[in-house]
Coordinates of C-alpha atoms and ligand atoms in Angstrom, one line a residue:
M1 CA 0.0 0.0 0.0
T2 CA 1.3 3.4 -0.8
K3 CA 1.7 6.0 1.9
L4 CA -1.0 8.1 0.4
A5 CA -3.6 5.4 0.5
T6 CA -2.8 4.6 4.1
N7 CA -3.3 8.2 5.0
I8 CA -6.7 8.4 3.3
S9 CA -8.0 5.3 5.1
L10 CA -6.8 6.6 8.4
V11 CA -8.5 9.9 7.8
E12 CA -11.7 8.2 6.8
H13 CA -11.5 6.1 9.9
L14 CA -11.2 9.1 12.1
F15 CA -14.2 10.7 10.5
M16 CA -16.3 7.6 11.0
D17 CA -15.8 7.9 14.7
I18 CA -16.7 11.5 15.0
W19 CA -19.5 11.8 17.4
F20 CA -22.8 13.2 16.0
N21 CA -24.8 13.6 19.1
I22 CA -22.2 15.1 21.3
P23 CA -24.2 15.5 24.6
K24 CA -25.3 11.9 24.3
E25 CA -21.8 10.7 23.8
L26 CA -20.4 12.8 26.6
S27 CA -23.1 11.5 28.8
E28 CA -22.0 7.9 28.0
V29 CA -18.4 8.7 28.7
I30 CA -19.2 10.0 32.1
L31 CA -21.6 7.1 32.9
Q32 CA -18.8 4.7 31.9
A33 CA -16.5 6.4 34.4
A34 CA -19.2 6.5 37.1
A35 CA -19.7 2.7 36.7
E36 CA -16.1 2.3 37.9
I37 CA -16.6 4.4 41.0
P38 CA -18.3 2.4 43.9
Y39 CA -20.4 5.2 45.4
F40 CA -22.3 6.0 42.1
D41 CA -25.7 4.5 41.7
K42 CA -28.4 4.5 39.0
S43 CA -29.9 7.8 40.1
F44 CA -27.0 9.7 38.6
N45 CA -27.7 11.5 35.4
P46 CA -24.8 13.6 34.0
D47 CA -27.4 16.0 32.4
I48 CA -25.2 17.4 29.6
R49 CA -26.4 20.7 28.2
T50 CA -25.2 23.3 25.7
T51 CA -23.8 26.2 27.7
D52 CA -22.8 29.8 27.4
P53 CA -19.8 29.7 24.9
R54 CA -17.7 31.6 27.5
F55 CA -17.6 28.4 29.6
G56 CA -17.3 25.8 26.8
D57 CA -19.6 24.1 24.4
F58 CA -21.3 21.7 26.8
Q59 CA -21.7 21.4 30.5
A60 CA -22.5 18.5 32.9
N61 CA -25.0 19.9 35.3
G62 CA -26.0 16.6 37.0
V63 CA -22.9 16.1 39.2
L64 CA -23.8 19.1 41.4
S65 CA -27.3 18.0 42.3
W66 CA -26.5 14.3 42.6
G67 CA -23.5 15.1 44.8
K68 CA -25.6 17.2 47.1
N69 CA -28.3 14.6 47.3
V70 CA -26.1 11.8 48.3
G71 CA -24.0 14.0 50.6
Q72 CA -20.8 14.0 48.6
N73 CA -18.8 17.1 47.8
P74 CA -19.8 17.8 44.1
R75 CA -16.5 19.3 43.2
Q76 CA -14.6 16.3 44.4
V77 CA -17.1 14.0 42.7
A78 CA -16.5 15.8 39.4
Q79 CA -12.7 15.5 39.9
K80 CA -12.9 11.8 40.6
L81 CA -15.1 11.3 37.6
M82 CA -12.7 13.1 35.2
E83 CA -9.7 11.3 36.7
T84 CA -11.4 8.0 36.0
V85 CA -12.2 9.2 32.4
E86 CA -8.5 9.9 31.9
Q87 CA -7.4 6.6 33.4
L88 CA -9.8 4.8 31.1
G89 CA -8.6 6.8 28.2
I90 CA -12.2 7.3 26.9
L91 CA -12.0 11.0 26.0
D92 CA -9.4 12.0 23.4
P93 CA -7.9 15.3 24.7
T94 CA -7.0 16.4 21.2
L95 CA -10.8 16.4 20.4
V96 CA -12.5 17.4 23.7
G97 CA -11.0 19.4 26.5
Y98 CA -12.6 19.9 29.9
E99 CA -12.5 22.0 33.1
I100 CA -14.0 21.5 36.5
A101 CA -15.7 24.8 37.3
G102 CA -17.6 26.4 40.2
P103 CA -19.1 24.2 42.9
G104 CA -19.1 21.0 40.6
F105 CA -19.8 21.7 37.0
I106 CA -17.8 20.0 34.3
N107 CA -17.3 22.2 31.2
F108 CA -16.4 20.6 27.9
Q109 CA -14.7 22.4 25.1
L110 CA -14.5 20.9 21.6
T111 CA -11.1 21.5 20.1
T112 CA -10.7 23.1 16.7
K113 CA -9.6 19.7 15.5
F114 CA -12.9 18.3 16.6
L115 CA -14.8 21.1 15.0
L116 CA -13.1 20.6 11.7
S117 CA -13.4 16.8 11.7
W118 CA -17.1 17.1 12.5
L119 CA -17.8 19.5 9.7
K120 CA -15.8 17.3 7.3
R121 CA -17.8 14.3 8.4
Y122 CA -21.3 15.7 8.2
R123 CA -21.4 17.5 4.9
K124 CA -24.8 17.1 3.3
E125 CA -28.5 17.0 4.4
D126 CA -28.4 13.3 3.9
D127 CA -25.4 12.8 6.3
L128 CA -27.2 14.7 8.9
K129 CA -30.4 12.7 8.3
T130 CA -28.7 9.4 8.5
A131 CA -27.0 10.3 11.8
A132 CA -30.2 11.8 13.3
G133 CA -32.1 8.7 12.4
D134 CA -31.1 7.1 15.7
I135 CA -33.2 9.5 17.7
Y136 CA -36.6 8.0 16.6
R137 CA -35.5 4.9 14.8
G138 CA -38.3 2.3 14.3
K139 CA -41.0 4.4 15.9
R140 CA -44.4 4.4 14.1
I141 CA -46.0 7.8 14.6
V142 CA -49.4 9.0 13.4
V143 CA -49.6 12.7 13.0
D144 CA -53.3 13.9 12.9
F145 CA -53.1 17.4 11.4
S146 CA -55.1 19.9 9.3
S147 CA -58.2 17.8 9.9
P148 CA -60.7 20.6 9.0
N149 CA -64.5 20.1 8.9
S150 CA -65.6 19.4 5.4
S151 CA -68.2 21.6 3.5
K152 CA -66.5 24.7 4.9
Q153 CA -63.7 26.9 3.7
M154 CA -60.5 27.0 5.6
H155 CA -59.7 30.4 7.1
V156 CA -56.5 31.9 8.4
G157 CA -56.6 30.0 11.7
H158 CA -56.5 26.7 9.9
I159 CA -53.0 27.3 8.7
R160 CA -51.5 26.6 12.1
S161 CA -52.3 23.0 12.2
I162 CA -51.2 22.5 8.7
V163 CA -47.8 24.2 8.9
I164 CA -47.0 23.0 12.5
G165 CA -48.2 19.5 11.6
E166 CA -46.1 19.3 8.4
A167 CA -43.0 20.6 10.2
I168 CA -43.4 18.0 12.9
C169 CA -43.9 15.2 10.3
R170 CA -40.7 16.3 8.6
L171 CA -38.7 16.5 11.8
L172 CA -39.9 13.1 13.0
T173 CA -39.1 11.5 9.7
F174 CA -35.7 13.1 9.7
C175 CA -35.1 11.6 13.1
G176 CA -35.9 8.1 11.9
A177 CA -39.6 7.7 12.6
Y178 CA -42.0 6.1 10.2
V179 CA -44.6 8.8 10.0
I180 CA -48.3 8.5 8.9
R181 CA -49.8 11.8 8.0
D182 CA -53.6 11.5 8.6
N183 CA -56.0 14.2 7.7
H184 CA -58.9 13.4 10.0
I185 CA -61.6 15.4 8.2
G186 CA -64.7 16.3 10.1
D187 CA -67.2 14.7 7.7
W188 CA -69.7 13.1 10.0
G189 CA -71.2 15.9 12.1
T190 CA -74.7 17.2 12.7
Q191 CA -74.1 20.0 10.1
Y192 CA -75.1 17.6 7.4
G193 CA -78.7 17.4 8.3
I194 CA -79.1 21.2 7.8
L195 CA -76.9 21.3 4.7
M196 CA -78.6 18.4 3.0
M197 CA -82.0 19.8 3.8
A198 CA -81.0 23.2 2.4
I199 CA -79.4 21.7 -0.8
K200 CA -82.8 20.1 -1.5
R201 CA -84.9 23.0 -0.5
F202 CA -83.0 25.6 -2.6
D203 CA -82.5 23.2 -5.5
Y204 CA -78.7 23.5 -5.5
N205 CA -77.3 21.5 -8.4
L206 CA -74.2 19.7 -7.1
K207 CA -73.4 18.4 -10.6
A208 CA -73.1 21.8 -12.3
P209 CA -69.8 23.5 -12.1
H210 CA -69.5 26.1 -9.3
K211 CA -66.8 28.7 -8.9
N212 CA -66.6 28.4 -5.1
P213 CA -68.7 25.5 -3.9
L214 CA -67.4 25.7 -0.3
N215 CA -68.7 29.3 -0.2
D216 CA -72.0 28.1 -1.5
F217 CA -72.2 25.3 1.1
E218 CA -71.6 27.9 3.8
T219 CA -74.3 30.1 2.5
L220 CA -76.7 27.2 2.1
Y221 CA -75.9 26.1 5.7
R222 CA -76.4 29.6 7.0
E223 CA -79.7 30.1 5.2
G224 CA -80.8 26.6 6.1
N225 CA -80.1 27.2 9.7
A226 CA -82.0 30.5 9.7
L227 CA -85.0 28.6 8.4
V228 CA -84.6 25.9 11.1
E229 CA -84.6 28.5 13.8
K230 CA -87.8 30.1 12.4
D231 CA -89.8 27.1 11.5
Q232 CA -90.1 23.9 13.6
K233 CA -91.2 21.8 10.6
V234 CA -88.0 22.7 8.7
G235 CA -86.1 21.7 11.8
E236 CA -87.7 18.3 11.7
K237 CA -86.8 17.9 8.0
A238 CA -83.1 18.6 8.8
R239 CA -83.1 16.1 11.7
E240 CA -84.8 13.5 9.4
E241 CA -82.0 14.1 6.8
L242 CA -79.4 13.4 9.5
V243 CA -81.1 10.3 10.8
K244 CA -81.5 8.9 7.2
L245 CA -77.8 9.5 6.6
Q246 CA -76.7 8.0 9.9
N247 CA -78.9 5.0 9.2
G248 CA -77.3 4.4 5.9
D249 CA -80.0 5.5 3.5
L250 CA -78.5 5.1 0.1
D251 CA -79.8 8.4 -1.5
S252 CA -78.6 10.3 1.5
L253 CA -75.2 8.6 1.4
S254 CA -74.7 9.4 -2.2
L255 CA -75.6 13.1 -1.6
W256 CA -73.3 13.2 1.3
K257 CA -70.5 11.6 -0.7
E258 CA -70.9 14.2 -3.4
I259 CA -70.7 17.0 -0.9
N260 CA -67.5 15.5 0.5
K261 CA -66.0 14.9 -2.9
I262 CA -66.5 18.6 -3.8
S263 CA -65.2 19.7 -0.4
L264 CA -62.0 17.7 -0.7
Q265 CA -61.3 18.9 -4.2
A266 CA -61.6 22.5 -3.0
L267 CA -59.4 21.8 0.1
Q268 CA -56.8 20.2 -2.1
E269 CA -56.1 23.6 -3.8
I270 CA -54.7 24.8 -0.5
Y271 CA -52.8 21.6 0.2
D272 CA -51.2 22.0 -3.3
L273 CA -50.2 25.6 -2.6
L274 CA -48.6 24.5 0.6
D275 CA -47.2 21.2 -0.9
I276 CA -48.8 19.0 1.7
H277 CA -49.4 15.3 1.0
F278 CA -51.3 13.1 3.3
D279 CA -50.9 9.4 3.6
E280 CA -54.4 9.0 4.7
T281 CA -57.6 11.1 4.6
L282 CA -59.9 8.8 6.5
G283 CA -62.1 11.3 8.2
E284 CA -64.6 10.8 11.0
S285 CA -67.0 8.9 8.8
Y286 CA -64.6 6.2 8.2
Y287 CA -65.2 4.9 11.7
R288 CA -68.9 5.0 11.7
D289 CA -69.2 1.2 11.7
Q290 CA -67.0 1.0 14.7
L291 CA -69.0 3.2 17.1
N292 CA -71.2 0.4 18.5
R293 CA -68.0 -1.5 19.4
V294 CA -66.8 1.5 21.3
Y295 CA -70.1 1.8 23.3
Q296 CA -70.2 -1.9 24.0
E297 CA -66.6 -2.2 25.2
L298 CA -66.7 0.9 27.3
I299 CA -70.0 -0.3 29.0
E300 CA -68.7 -3.8 29.5
T301 CA -65.5 -2.6 31.1
G302 CA -67.5 -0.3 33.4
I303 CA -65.7 2.8 32.0
A304 CA -68.8 4.4 30.6
E305 CA -72.2 4.8 32.3
E306 CA -75.7 6.1 31.6
S307 CA -76.4 9.6 32.8
Q308 CA -79.7 11.4 32.0
G309 CA -80.1 9.1 29.0
A310 CA -76.7 9.7 27.6
L311 CA -73.6 7.5 27.7
V312 CA -70.8 9.3 29.5
V313 CA -67.4 8.7 31.1
F314 CA -66.6 10.4 34.5
H315 CA -63.0 10.4 35.6
R316 CA -63.5 10.4 39.4
E317 CA -59.8 10.8 40.1
H318 CA -59.8 14.1 38.3
S319 CA -60.8 17.4 40.0
R320 CA -62.9 18.6 37.1
Y321 CA -63.8 15.5 35.1
K322 CA -65.3 13.8 38.1
T323 CA -68.3 16.1 37.5
Q324 CA -67.8 17.2 33.9
P325 CA -68.5 14.1 31.9
F326 CA -67.0 13.0 28.6
I327 CA -70.2 12.4 26.6
I328 CA -69.8 9.6 24.0
R329 CA -73.5 9.1 23.0
K330 CA -76.2 11.6 23.2
S331 CA -79.6 10.8 24.7
D332 CA -81.1 10.7 21.2
G333 CA -78.6 8.0 20.3
A334 CA -76.4 10.2 18.1
S335 CA -72.6 9.7 18.2
L336 CA -70.2 12.6 18.8
Y337 CA -66.8 13.9 18.0
S338 CA -65.6 12.0 21.1
T339 CA -67.0 8.7 19.8
T340 CA -65.3 8.8 16.4
D341 CA -62.0 9.9 18.1
L342 CA -62.2 6.8 20.4
A343 CA -62.8 4.5 17.5
T344 CA -60.0 6.2 15.6
I345 CA -57.4 5.5 18.3
L346 CA -58.3 1.9 18.3
Y347 CA -57.9 1.7 14.6
R348 CA -54.6 3.5 14.7
H349 CA -53.4 1.0 17.2
E350 CA -54.7 -2.1 15.3
H351 CA -54.1 -1.0 11.8
F352 CA -51.0 1.3 11.9
Q353 CA -49.5 -0.3 15.1
A354 CA -48.9 3.3 16.2
D355 CA -46.4 3.8 18.9
E356 CA -47.4 7.4 19.2
I357 CA -50.2 9.6 18.0
N358 CA -49.8 13.4 17.7
Y359 CA -52.9 15.6 17.5
V360 CA -52.0 19.0 16.1
V361 CA -55.1 20.9 17.2
D362 CA -56.0 24.3 18.6
S363 CA -55.5 24.6 22.4
R364 CA -59.2 25.3 22.8
Q365 CA -59.7 21.5 22.5
S366 CA -57.5 20.6 25.4
D367 CA -60.3 19.4 27.6
H368 CA -61.5 17.1 24.8
F369 CA -58.1 15.6 24.4
E370 CA -57.4 15.3 28.1
Q371 CA -60.7 13.4 28.6
L372 CA -60.1 11.4 25.5
F373 CA -56.6 10.3 26.6
L374 CA -57.8 9.5 30.1
T375 CA -60.6 7.3 28.7
V376 CA -58.3 5.5 26.3
R377 CA -55.8 4.8 29.0
K378 CA -58.5 3.0 31.0
W379 CA -60.0 1.3 28.0
F380 CA -56.7 -0.1 26.6
F381 CA -55.6 -1.2 30.1
A382 CA -58.9 -3.1 30.4
K383 CA -58.3 -4.7 27.0
G384 CA -54.7 -5.5 27.9
I385 CA -53.3 -3.8 24.8
P386 CA -50.4 -1.4 24.8
L387 CA -51.2 2.3 25.0
P388 CA -49.6 4.4 22.3
K389 CA -48.1 7.7 23.5
L390 CA -50.8 10.2 23.0
K391 CA -49.9 13.9 22.6
H392 CA -52.0 16.9 22.0
I393 CA -49.7 19.3 20.1
S394 CA -51.7 22.4 21.0
F395 CA -51.4 25.9 19.6
G396 CA -52.7 29.4 20.2
T397 CA -54.7 31.9 18.1
I398 CA -53.6 34.2 15.3
L399 CA -54.5 37.7 16.2
G400 CA -55.1 40.9 14.2
E401 CA -53.2 44.1 14.8
D402 CA -56.0 44.9 17.3
R403 CA -54.9 41.8 19.3
K404 CA -58.3 40.2 18.7
A405 CA -58.8 37.0 16.6
I406 CA -57.9 38.1 13.1
K407 CA -60.8 39.2 10.8
T408 CA -61.3 41.2 7.6
R409 CA -62.1 44.8 7.9
S410 CA -65.8 44.0 7.6
G411 CA -65.5 41.5 10.4
E412 CA -65.5 38.2 8.4
Q413 CA -63.1 35.3 8.6
I414 CA -60.1 35.7 6.3
K415 CA -60.1 32.9 3.8
L416 CA -56.8 30.9 3.8
K417 CA -56.7 30.8 0.1
D418 CA -57.0 34.6 -0.2
L419 CA -54.3 35.0 2.4
L420 CA -51.8 32.7 0.6
N421 CA -52.4 34.4 -2.7
E422 CA -52.0 37.8 -1.2
A423 CA -48.7 36.6 0.3
V424 CA -47.3 35.6 -3.1
H425 CA -48.5 38.8 -4.6
R426 CA -46.9 41.0 -1.9
A427 CA -43.7 39.0 -2.1
F428 CA -43.6 39.6 -5.8
N429 CA -43.7 43.4 -5.3
I430 CA -41.0 43.2 -2.7
V431 CA -38.7 40.9 -4.5
C432 CA -39.0 42.8 -7.8
K433 CA -37.9 45.9 -6.1
K434 CA -34.5 44.3 -5.5
K435 CA -34.2 44.6 -9.3
N436 CA -31.7 41.8 -9.7
P437 CA -30.7 42.0 -13.4
D438 CA -29.9 38.3 -13.6
L439 CA -33.5 37.3 -13.1
T440 CA -36.3 36.7 -15.7
N441 CA -39.9 37.4 -15.0
E442 CA -40.6 33.7 -14.7
E443 CA -37.9 33.4 -12.1
Y444 CA -39.4 36.3 -10.2
K445 CA -42.7 34.4 -10.1
D446 CA -41.1 31.3 -8.7
I447 CA -39.2 33.3 -6.2
S448 CA -42.3 35.2 -5.0
H449 CA -44.1 31.9 -4.5
V450 CA -41.2 30.5 -2.3
V451 CA -40.8 33.8 -0.4
G452 CA -44.5 34.5 0.0
I453 CA -45.6 31.1 1.2
G454 CA -42.4 30.6 3.1
A455 CA -42.9 33.9 4.9
V456 CA -46.4 33.0 6.1
R457 CA -45.3 29.5 7.3
Y458 CA -42.2 30.8 9.0
A459 CA -44.0 33.6 10.8
D460 CA -46.2 30.9 12.4
L461 CA -43.4 28.4 13.2
M462 CA -41.0 30.9 14.7
Q463 CA -43.6 31.6 17.5
N464 CA -43.7 29.3 20.5
R465 CA -46.7 27.3 19.2
T466 CA -48.7 27.6 22.5
S467 CA -48.7 31.4 22.3
D468 CA -51.1 33.6 20.4
Y469 CA -49.4 35.8 17.9
V470 CA -50.2 39.0 16.0
F471 CA -50.2 38.6 12.2
S472 CA -48.3 41.4 10.5
W473 CA -47.6 41.5 6.8
D474 CA -44.8 44.1 7.3
K475 CA -43.0 41.9 9.8
L476 CA -43.3 38.6 8.1
L477 CA -42.1 39.9 4.7
S478 CA -39.3 41.9 6.1
F479 CA -35.7 41.2 5.1
E480 CA -34.6 42.0 8.6
G481 CA -35.1 40.1 11.8
N482 CA -36.2 36.5 12.3
T483 CA -38.1 36.0 9.1
A484 CA -38.2 33.8 6.1
P485 CA -37.0 36.4 3.6
Y486 CA -34.0 37.1 5.8
L487 CA -33.1 33.4 6.0
L488 CA -33.8 32.7 2.4
Y489 CA -31.7 35.6 1.4
A490 CA -28.8 34.2 3.6
V491 CA -29.1 31.0 1.7
A492 CA -29.1 32.7 -1.7
R493 CA -26.1 34.8 -0.7
I494 CA -24.0 31.7 0.1
Y495 CA -24.9 30.3 -3.3
S496 CA -23.8 33.5 -4.9
I497 CA -20.4 33.3 -3.1
F498 CA -19.9 30.0 -4.8
R499 CA -21.1 31.3 -8.1
R500 CA -18.6 34.1 -8.0
A501 CA -15.8 31.6 -7.0
K502 CA -17.0 29.4 -9.9
L503 CA -17.1 26.5 -7.4
Q504 CA -19.7 24.0 -6.3
P505 CA -20.6 24.2 -2.6
G506 CA -18.6 21.5 -0.8
S507 CA -15.8 21.4 -3.3
N508 CA -12.2 22.5 -2.7
E509 CA -12.2 21.7 1.0
N510 CA -9.4 19.2 1.2
N511 CA -6.7 21.6 2.2
A512 CA -8.8 23.1 5.0
S513 CA -6.7 24.0 8.0
E514 CA -8.0 24.3 11.6
F515 CA -10.1 27.4 12.4
E516 CA -8.3 30.3 14.0
T517 CA -10.3 33.5 14.1
E518 CA -12.9 34.1 16.7
T519 CA -15.7 34.4 14.0
E520 CA -14.7 31.1 12.4
I521 CA -14.7 29.3 15.7
A522 CA -18.0 30.8 16.8
L523 CA -19.6 29.8 13.5
A524 CA -18.2 26.3 13.6
Q525 CA -19.4 25.8 17.2
K526 CA -22.9 27.0 16.2
L527 CA -23.1 24.6 13.2
I528 CA -22.4 21.6 15.5
Q529 CA -25.1 22.7 17.8
F530 CA -27.6 21.8 15.1
V531 CA -27.9 18.3 16.5
T532 CA -28.7 19.5 20.0
V533 CA -31.3 21.9 18.7
L534 CA -32.8 19.3 16.5
E535 CA -33.2 17.0 19.5
Q536 CA -34.7 19.7 21.6
T537 CA -37.1 20.6 18.8
V538 CA -38.4 17.0 18.4
N539 CA -38.5 16.3 22.1
D540 CA -40.9 19.2 22.6
L541 CA -42.3 19.2 19.1
R542 CA -41.7 23.0 19.1
P543 CA -40.4 24.2 15.8
H544 CA -39.6 27.6 17.1
F545 CA -36.4 26.3 18.7
L546 CA -35.1 25.4 15.3
C547 CA -36.2 28.8 13.9
T548 CA -34.3 30.7 16.6
Y549 CA -31.2 28.6 15.9
L550 CA -31.3 29.2 12.2
Y551 CA -31.7 32.9 12.7
E552 CA -28.7 33.0 15.1
L553 CA -26.7 30.9 12.8
S554 CA -27.3 33.4 9.9
G555 CA -26.2 36.1 12.2
L556 CA -22.9 34.4 13.0
F557 CA -22.4 33.7 9.4
S558 CA -22.8 37.3 8.5
A559 CA -20.3 38.2 11.3
F560 CA -17.8 35.7 9.9
Y561 CA -18.3 36.8 6.3
N562 CA -17.8 40.4 7.2
A563 CA -14.7 39.7 9.3
D564 CA -13.0 37.0 7.4
K565 CA -12.4 37.3 3.6
V566 CA -13.2 34.0 2.0
L567 CA -11.7 34.1 -1.5
I568 CA -8.1 34.8 -0.7
S569 CA -5.0 33.3 -2.1
N570 CA -3.8 31.3 0.9
Q571 CA -5.2 27.9 -0.1
K572 CA -5.5 26.5 3.5
I573 CA -7.4 29.4 4.8
R574 CA -9.5 29.8 1.7
S575 CA -10.4 26.1 1.9
R576 CA -11.5 26.2 5.5
R577 CA -13.6 29.3 4.9
L578 CA -15.2 27.8 1.9
L579 CA -16.0 24.8 4.0
L580 CA -17.7 27.0 6.6
C581 CA -19.7 28.6 3.8
A582 CA -20.8 25.3 2.4
R583 CA -21.7 23.8 5.8
T584 CA -23.7 26.9 6.8
L585 CA -25.5 26.4 3.6
T586 CA -26.2 22.7 4.3
V587 CA -27.5 23.4 7.8
L588 CA -29.6 26.4 6.8
E589 CA -31.2 24.5 4.0
T590 CA -31.7 21.4 6.0
G591 CA -33.3 23.4 8.7
L592 CA -35.6 25.3 6.4
H593 CA -36.6 22.2 4.6
L594 CA -37.5 20.6 7.9
L595 CA -39.7 23.6 8.6
G596 CA -41.4 23.0 5.2
L597 CA -39.8 25.9 3.3
N598 CA -38.3 25.7 -0.1
T599 CA -35.0 27.4 -0.6
L600 CA -33.6 29.4 -3.5
A601 CA -30.2 29.6 -5.1
K602 CA -30.9 33.1 -6.4
M603 CA -33.2 35.9 -5.3
Ligands
LIG701 N1 -62.2 18.6 12.8 C1 -61.8 19.2 14.0 C2 -62.0 20.7 14.0 O1 -62.0 21.3 13.0 C3 -60.3 18.8 14.3 C4 -60.0 17.4 14.3 C5 -58.7 17.1 15.0 N2 -58.5 15.7 15.0 C6 -59.0 14.8 15.9 N3 -58.7 13.5 15.8 N4 -59.9 15.2 16.8 O2 -62.0 21.3 15.1

């Protein structure tokens, strides 16, 4: 073997071993040392966190609290741990340095050699994805999102479940989960009685082409409802329609199917605009044959009981739900939202073998989900089947500038489709102003779409999802601050650096020397934190953690780019700076893709 070949394989070997998930690996190193020290027990958790860069990159916080609890001096415990680590030779000092600090913290500092090796090892979105795949490997997760009620238009508020849900699906998939996107359409509610009665009464021709059928359905429903309120006989007609439908009358079913088909087609326009693809669109109606099974099993197991003619579940151990029942069958025999949701969980267990079900739904439904989950826990326990992890991924309300739920000037709901089209239109006006002479009109159109839709999505995701937020066109389309235009522009700018250098991102890196300047090191450290931020984001299913990180990363990139000239003649320095540019690009694009945004090479 020639000398060169040996070197290459050694280098490759080194990179294979470069830790991806650094806190996790550091934690294992410490636990390995703890296992050698007699006074450690299972209660010890090193609790490694990212820390203020002044102290290092990561900090073990767990020694302090554990030492105090068991009556040992935490600083001495930390010292003993690190002596053992050294004796065992399980932490390469050329890669990770450490320091015992304060009353018993251990601060770890990644060396510039580590930083460079890591960045050479994890180059592309796929490298990151492969490595991140351990976090959720093998888990089967249903994400129930969007899930609007059919025969109605989606309004602004509906965007939250869609964009948060899609980001969560992408994040979980990236981390190795098998994700099932399920659009649980509300297509089996009491609204159909009135709507079907109105369609017949006003002779609405479903077969004829209509410009905005969902708008028509809403009008029909409203007018139908007004009649019902005025005239008892009409009310009876509407109830009859509902009973016929629920009893499987063929004519009713075919009318109902037609309404749903038209509704789904109309909803699809929005999913297309947002590039959303569901694996399943089963809807509430899909479970209608399973509802009797739900009643029967919940009665047999003693979980449900009759109360004033209705079938209900009380949770006596709960302060509120001991008196506030979870109603699963009304006294007139009709099923409810709760009943279909119960049947749905059983199906997701039996059919999808779901390990976890995430419901991306408005926080106003938190009582419903709490009661649902409590009921299912008892039900599955009684059946002796494993309980999937059930999570309500709740979110707040979108507010207008007046801090009230957002409305049009005349006080109506803003239609989601109108909002998205307006976003693209506004983005066009803004992007065109930049007057980039390289761009054709067609390109401007594509760019406006990416920027406009991306801006609306990002403005939603960058907020802690449980908070309400104020919708502001000026803010979300601004090129300054934590916005999509700012981040997309950062991406396009890095592409343009490579265009000017006539290089592909990721090329000409072999000569890279170790980082030296403060700005290089700060950027490299931030890039590596991607993994920790990703983990935090999926653990909490809160995309804003990732948004904040991407924004800060762009800031550090700008600082680096302003301070350190990239295209200089010194090949070693040029190489490492090109590498930093390329990796920032990878991490920014990966992050934005995870959030559901497309990125642009030019804008
Ligand atoms: N259709 C419901 C609504 O618009 C949301 C459904 C959420 N999913 C669920 N399985 N409950 O409020």
